[in-house]
Structure formats: C-alpha cells, structure tokens
mmCIF file of C-alpha atoms in Angstrom:
data_model
loop_
_atom_site.group_PDB
_atom_site.id
_atom_site.type_symbol
_atom_site.label_atom_id
_atom_site.label_comp_id
_atom_site.label_asym_id
_atom_site.label_seq_id
_atom_site.Cartn_x
_atom_site.Cartn_y
_atom_site.Cartn_z
ATOM 1 C CA ALA N 1 0.000 0.000 0.000
ATOM 2 C CA LEU N 2 2.914 2.370 0.572
ATOM 3 C CA ALA N 3 3.773 2.117 -3.132
ATOM 4 C CA ILE N 4 0.370 3.398 -4.274
ATOM 5 C CA GLU N 5 0.549 6.899 -5.678
ATOM 6 C CA PRO N 6 -2.069 9.448 -4.532
ATOM 7 C CA GLY N 7 -4.953 9.622 -6.987
ATOM 8 C CA MET N 8 -4.464 6.039 -8.227
ATOM 9 C CA GLU N 9 -7.194 3.442 -8.059
ATOM 10 C CA PRO N 10 -6.955 1.002 -5.141
ATOM 11 C CA ALA N 11 -4.691 -1.983 -5.819
ATOM 12 C CA GLN N 12 -6.195 -5.457 -5.711
ATOM 13 C CA GLY N 13 -4.555 -8.787 -5.208
ATOM 14 C CA ALA N 14 -4.626 -11.945 -3.177
ATOM 15 C CA LEU N 15 -2.675 -13.458 -0.315
ATOM 16 C CA ILE N 16 -2.208 -17.214 -0.834
ATOM 17 C CA ILE N 17 -1.315 -19.358 2.145
ATOM 18 C CA SER N 18 -0.105 -22.908 1.525
ATOM 19 C CA SER N 19 0.517 -25.238 4.455
ATOM 20 C CA ASP N 20 0.396 -28.861 5.566
ATOM 21 C CA GLY N 21 -3.202 -28.170 6.595
ATOM 22 C CA GLY N 22 -4.305 -26.946 3.175
ATOM 23 C CA ARG N 23 -4.382 -23.857 1.071
ATOM 24 C CA ALA N 24 -6.261 -20.541 1.649
ATOM 25 C CA LYS N 25 -6.695 -17.594 -0.660
ATOM 26 C CA ILE N 26 -7.499 -14.181 0.920
ATOM 27 C CA PRO N 27 -8.500 -11.301 -1.391
ATOM 28 C CA LEU N 28 -6.701 -8.016 -0.646
ATOM 29 C CA ARG N 29 -7.478 -4.446 -1.570
ATOM 30 C CA ALA N 30 -5.224 -1.523 -0.670
ATOM 31 C CA GLY N 31 -5.692 2.171 -1.304
ATOM 32 C CA ILE N 32 -4.845 5.599 0.019
ATOM 33 C CA ALA N 33 -6.863 6.490 3.102
ATOM 34 C CA SER N 34 -8.280 9.993 3.346
ATOM 35 C CA PRO N 35 -10.377 12.110 5.713
ATOM 36 C CA ARG N 36 -14.129 11.485 5.707
ATOM 37 C CA LEU N 37 -16.661 14.191 6.665
ATOM 38 C CA SER N 38 -19.761 13.398 8.703
ATOM 39 C CA THR N 39 -22.122 15.405 10.906
ATOM 40 C CA ASP N 40 -24.381 14.732 13.880
ATOM 41 C CA THR N 41 -27.382 16.272 12.079
ATOM 42 C CA THR N 42 -28.527 17.277 8.634
ATOM 43 C CA ARG N 43 -31.450 19.287 10.057
ATOM 44 C CA LEU N 44 -30.976 21.826 12.831
ATOM 45 C CA ASP N 45 -34.098 23.386 14.348
ATOM 46 C CA LEU N 46 -33.200 26.542 16.250
ATOM 47 C CA GLY N 47 -36.700 26.624 17.728
ATOM 48 C CA PRO N 48 -38.763 29.727 18.168
ATOM 49 C CA SER N 49 -37.435 33.237 18.462
ATOM 50 C CA ARG N 50 -39.752 35.136 20.789
ATOM 51 C CA ASN N 51 -40.350 38.647 19.426
ATOM 52 C CA PHE N 52 -37.248 38.506 17.199
ATOM 53 C CA ALA N 53 -34.889 37.712 20.091
ATOM 54 C CA PRO N 54 -31.575 36.092 19.043
ATOM 55 C CA VAL N 55 -31.394 32.282 19.133
ATOM 56 C CA ASN N 56 -28.323 30.012 19.418
ATOM 57 C CA GLY N 57 -27.557 26.436 18.414
ATOM 58 C CA SER N 58 -24.701 24.137 17.463
ATOM 59 C CA LEU N 59 -23.768 21.084 15.445
ATOM 60 C CA ARG N 60 -20.740 18.800 15.253
ATOM 61 C CA LEU N 61 -18.603 17.805 12.288
ATOM 62 C CA PHE N 62 -16.683 14.502 12.528
ATOM 63 C CA ASN N 63 -13.635 13.081 10.766
ATOM 64 C CA TYR N 64 -14.226 9.341 10.370
ATOM 65 C CA GLY N 65 -11.344 8.913 7.899
ATOM 66 C CA LEU N 66 -7.576 9.152 8.146
ATOM 67 C CA GLY N 67 -5.627 12.384 7.935
ATOM 68 C CA THR N 68 -6.572 15.945 8.779
ATOM 69 C CA LEU N 69 -10.016 17.011 7.603
ATOM 70 C CA LYS N 70 -9.950 20.606 6.337
ATOM 71 C CA GLY N 71 -12.922 22.536 5.108
ATOM 72 C CA THR N 72 -14.972 25.703 4.783
ATOM 73 C CA LEU N 73 -18.512 26.631 5.777
ATOM 74 C CA ARG N 74 -20.968 29.112 4.340
ATOM 75 C CA THR N 75 -24.646 29.916 4.692
ATOM 76 C CA ASP N 76 -27.194 31.194 2.205
ATOM 77 C CA ARG N 77 -29.022 33.546 4.623
ATOM 78 C CA LEU N 78 -27.701 36.697 6.286
ATOM 79 C CA TRP N 79 -29.690 36.047 9.471
ATOM 80 C CA LEU N 80 -27.736 32.847 10.188
ATOM 81 C CA VAL N 81 -24.255 33.570 11.574
ATOM 82 C CA LEU N 82 -21.555 30.902 11.911
ATOM 83 C CA ASP N 83 -18.850 31.185 14.584
ATOM 84 C CA ARG N 84 -16.244 30.098 12.023
ATOM 85 C CA VAL N 85 -15.919 29.877 8.250
ATOM 86 C CA SER N 86 -13.161 27.238 8.132
ATOM 87 C CA PHE N 87 -12.105 24.282 10.248
ATOM 88 C CA GLU N 88 -9.483 21.571 10.723
ATOM 89 C CA CYS N 89 -10.251 18.277 12.405
ATOM 90 C CA ALA N 90 -7.788 15.482 13.247
ATOM 91 C CA THR N 91 -8.463 11.793 12.593
ATOM 92 C CA GLY N 92 -11.232 10.397 14.792
ATOM 93 C CA ARG N 93 -12.065 13.793 16.291
ATOM 94 C CA SER N 94 -14.913 16.265 15.965
ATOM 95 C CA VAL N 95 -15.319 20.022 15.899
ATOM 96 C CA GLU N 96 -18.277 22.018 17.217
ATOM 97 C CA ILE N 97 -19.817 24.670 14.974
ATOM 98 C CA ARG N 98 -21.869 27.214 16.894
ATOM 99 C CA VAL N 99 -24.519 29.250 15.114
ATOM 100 C CA HIS N 100 -26.603 32.213 16.183
ATOM 101 C CA THR N 101 -29.106 34.515 14.575
ATOM 102 C CA ASP N 102 -28.835 38.154 13.567
ATOM 103 C CA MET N 103 -32.524 39.012 13.787
ATOM 104 C CA GLU N 104 -31.994 42.440 12.201
ATOM 105 C CA GLU N 105 -31.429 40.500 8.956
ATOM 106 C CA PHE N 106 -34.496 38.253 9.382
ATOM 107 C CA PRO N 107 -37.408 39.318 7.130
ATOM 108 C CA ALA N 108 -39.704 41.490 9.280
ATOM 109 C CA ASP N 109 -42.900 40.064 7.806
ATOM 110 C CA ALA N 110 -41.825 36.389 7.946
ATOM 111 C CA VAL N 111 -42.915 33.895 10.590
ATOM 112 C CA ASP N 112 -40.363 31.237 9.602
ATOM 113 C CA ASP N 113 -37.442 30.650 7.267
ATOM 114 C CA THR N 114 -34.995 27.917 6.295
ATOM 115 C CA ALA N 115 -31.278 28.385 5.685
ATOM 116 C CA LEU N 116 -28.636 26.030 4.343
ATOM 117 C CA ILE N 117 -25.154 25.608 5.753
ATOM 118 C CA THR N 118 -22.855 24.237 3.044
ATOM 119 C CA VAL N 119 -19.732 22.379 4.197
ATOM 120 C CA GLU N 120 -16.986 21.743 1.612
ATOM 121 C CA SER N 121 -13.956 19.711 2.662
ATOM 122 C CA ASN N 122 -11.201 17.384 1.522
ATOM 123 C CA GLY N 123 -13.337 14.573 3.013
ATOM 124 C CA GLY N 124 -16.552 15.301 1.136
ATOM 125 C CA ASN N 125 -19.292 17.904 1.069
ATOM 126 C CA LEU N 126 -22.639 18.159 2.815
ATOM 127 C CA GLN N 127 -25.511 20.541 3.515
ATOM 128 C CA ILE N 128 -27.317 21.160 6.786
ATOM 129 C CA GLU N 129 -30.825 22.630 6.794
ATOM 130 C CA VAL N 130 -31.453 25.181 9.560
ATOM 131 C CA THR N 131 -34.996 26.227 10.431
ATOM 132 C CA LEU N 132 -36.173 29.135 12.545
ATOM 133 C CA ASN N 133 -39.614 30.458 13.366
ATOM 134 C CA VAL N 134 -40.676 33.660 15.093
ATOM 135 C CA GLU N 135 -43.350 33.830 17.755
ATOM 136 C CA ARG N 136 -44.914 37.207 18.354
ATOM 137 C CA VAL N 137 -45.997 37.226 21.992
ATOM 138 C CA PRO N 138 -46.988 39.871 24.528
ATOM 139 C CA GLU N 139 -44.403 40.904 27.118
ATOM 140 C CA LEU N 140 -45.969 42.874 29.930
ATOM 141 C CA GLU N 141 -44.022 45.066 32.307
ATOM 142 C CA ILE N 142 -45.931 45.033 35.571
ATOM 143 C CA PRO N 143 -45.027 47.327 38.470
ATOM 144 C CA GLN N 144 -43.999 45.663 41.739
ATOM 145 C CA GLU N 145 -46.602 47.612 43.683
ATOM 146 C CA VAL N 146 -49.285 50.251 43.262
ATOM 147 C CA ARG N 147 -49.630 52.812 46.022
ATOM 148 C CA LEU N 148 -53.127 53.907 46.878
ATOM 149 C CA ALA N 149 -53.853 57.236 48.540
ATOM 150 C CA ALA N 150 -57.041 59.071 49.429
ATOM 151 C CA PRO N 151 -57.217 62.337 47.436
ATOM 152 C CA GLU N 152 -59.367 63.844 50.199
ATOM 153 C CA PRO N 153 -59.808 62.820 53.813
ATOM 154 C CA GLY N 154 -62.582 60.231 54.080
ATOM 155 C CA SER N 155 -62.618 59.422 50.355
ATOM 156 C CA ALA N 156 -61.761 56.035 48.834
ATOM 157 C CA PRO N 157 -58.078 55.411 48.145
ATOM 158 C CA GLN N 158 -57.042 55.741 44.526
ATOM 159 C CA GLY N 159 -53.955 54.876 42.513
ATOM 160 C CA ARG N 160 -52.709 54.411 39.026
ATOM 161 C CA LEU N 161 -51.698 51.104 37.467
ATOM 162 C CA VAL N 162 -49.674 51.369 34.259
ATOM 163 C CA LEU N 163 -48.954 48.234 32.218
ATOM 164 C CA HIS N 164 -46.521 48.350 29.296
ATOM 165 C CA ASN N 165 -46.613 45.736 26.542
ATOM 166 C CA ARG N 166 -43.086 45.498 25.094
ATOM 167 C CA GLY N 167 -44.045 42.448 23.025
ATOM 168 C CA LEU N 168 -45.227 42.105 19.447
ATOM 169 C CA ALA N 169 -48.691 40.674 20.133
ATOM 170 C CA ALA N 170 -51.779 42.030 21.844
ATOM 171 C CA ALA N 171 -51.981 41.300 25.545
ATOM 172 C CA HIS N 172 -55.282 40.356 27.172
ATOM 173 C CA VAL N 173 -55.333 41.337 30.831
ATOM 174 C CA THR N 174 -57.810 40.600 33.599
ATOM 175 C CA LEU N 175 -57.572 42.675 36.771
ATOM 176 C CA TRP N 176 -59.062 41.871 40.176
ATOM 177 C CA ALA N 177 -58.435 42.974 43.713
ATOM 178 C CA GLU N 178 -57.836 40.662 46.639
ATOM 179 C CA PRO N 179 -58.458 41.690 50.240
ATOM 180 C CA PRO N 180 -57.326 43.878 51.826
ATOM 181 C CA TYR N 181 -58.330 46.555 49.322
#
C-alpha cells in the first residue's frame, strides 16, 4: 500500500497461504486512506425566536477517515451567523460549529425561514438545513406595587396602574383585587 501513488485506483490482489493443513486464498485491496466528513445532524431546528430575540444552536462535524479534515462553511441567509468559516479536524475527532441569529437581517414580515449551511472539505461535502420560526408574543411590564392614597380625607383610596406591553402581540389582561383593598 505504501507504493500506491495518490490519486491512483486502489490496488487489488490476493494473499495465498499454503501449508500442511491446506491452502487458503485471501482477497486483498489496498488504497490511500483519506479524511471522511460526517455530521451529527442534517437538520438543525433553532426553535422559536420570541419577538425577534436572538437564538443560538450548534452542530458537530466529525472526521471518520484518516488524515486531517480541512474545510470551509458558508450559509445562504444573512440572518444565520456561523462562529467560524473554516475548520481543521484530526483523525477520529470532531469540531463544534456554533450558530446564532442576527434578527436584524431576518425578514420582518416572515414567521419562519430555512437556511442552508454548506460544508466543503477534503473529506466530502454536505448541507445542513437550519430552520427558525418567530413567535410574536406579549411581554408585559408590571409594576412591583401600586400605592393607593385618598385624594381627600374620608374618600376612597385611589392609585394608578400602568402596564406596558413590550411584546409584538396584543396582551389580554384581567384585573381583580384581593383583600385587603
């Protein structure tokens, strides 16, 4: 196998064993080993983004071959950001690729989108589908307490309750008082 030139087809042959106990013929095949790319997922669901909040995720790339796996990564959507654009991975090892979202680049009128991460390497190529959806939900800011005071002596106490909805959906609120009022 050491005499095989890179780029050549694998060599084939046979090992013949002759002995007092008989004869055996073992087929042989030898070739140049190379890195082999694999991943832990071909579909990555980043889950919901609540009110366009950033979301994070990760995936792993593996080298199941021999030799150093070298490659590049790219995505087809601006809203999907990779923590690296190239990688090296030793034999039998893996490398983590972290991803996060830039929600300023996500279409404002969309509720979901799918991106592709393309991995090109000396051990093969693959694509990973990344999905993201946006949930528009209410986010109420509620004061810790409301102080009540009587505007005039002997009158009923009064106060002001202000609720702020910082979310992207209508909030439905029910108010009630519990004793002591």
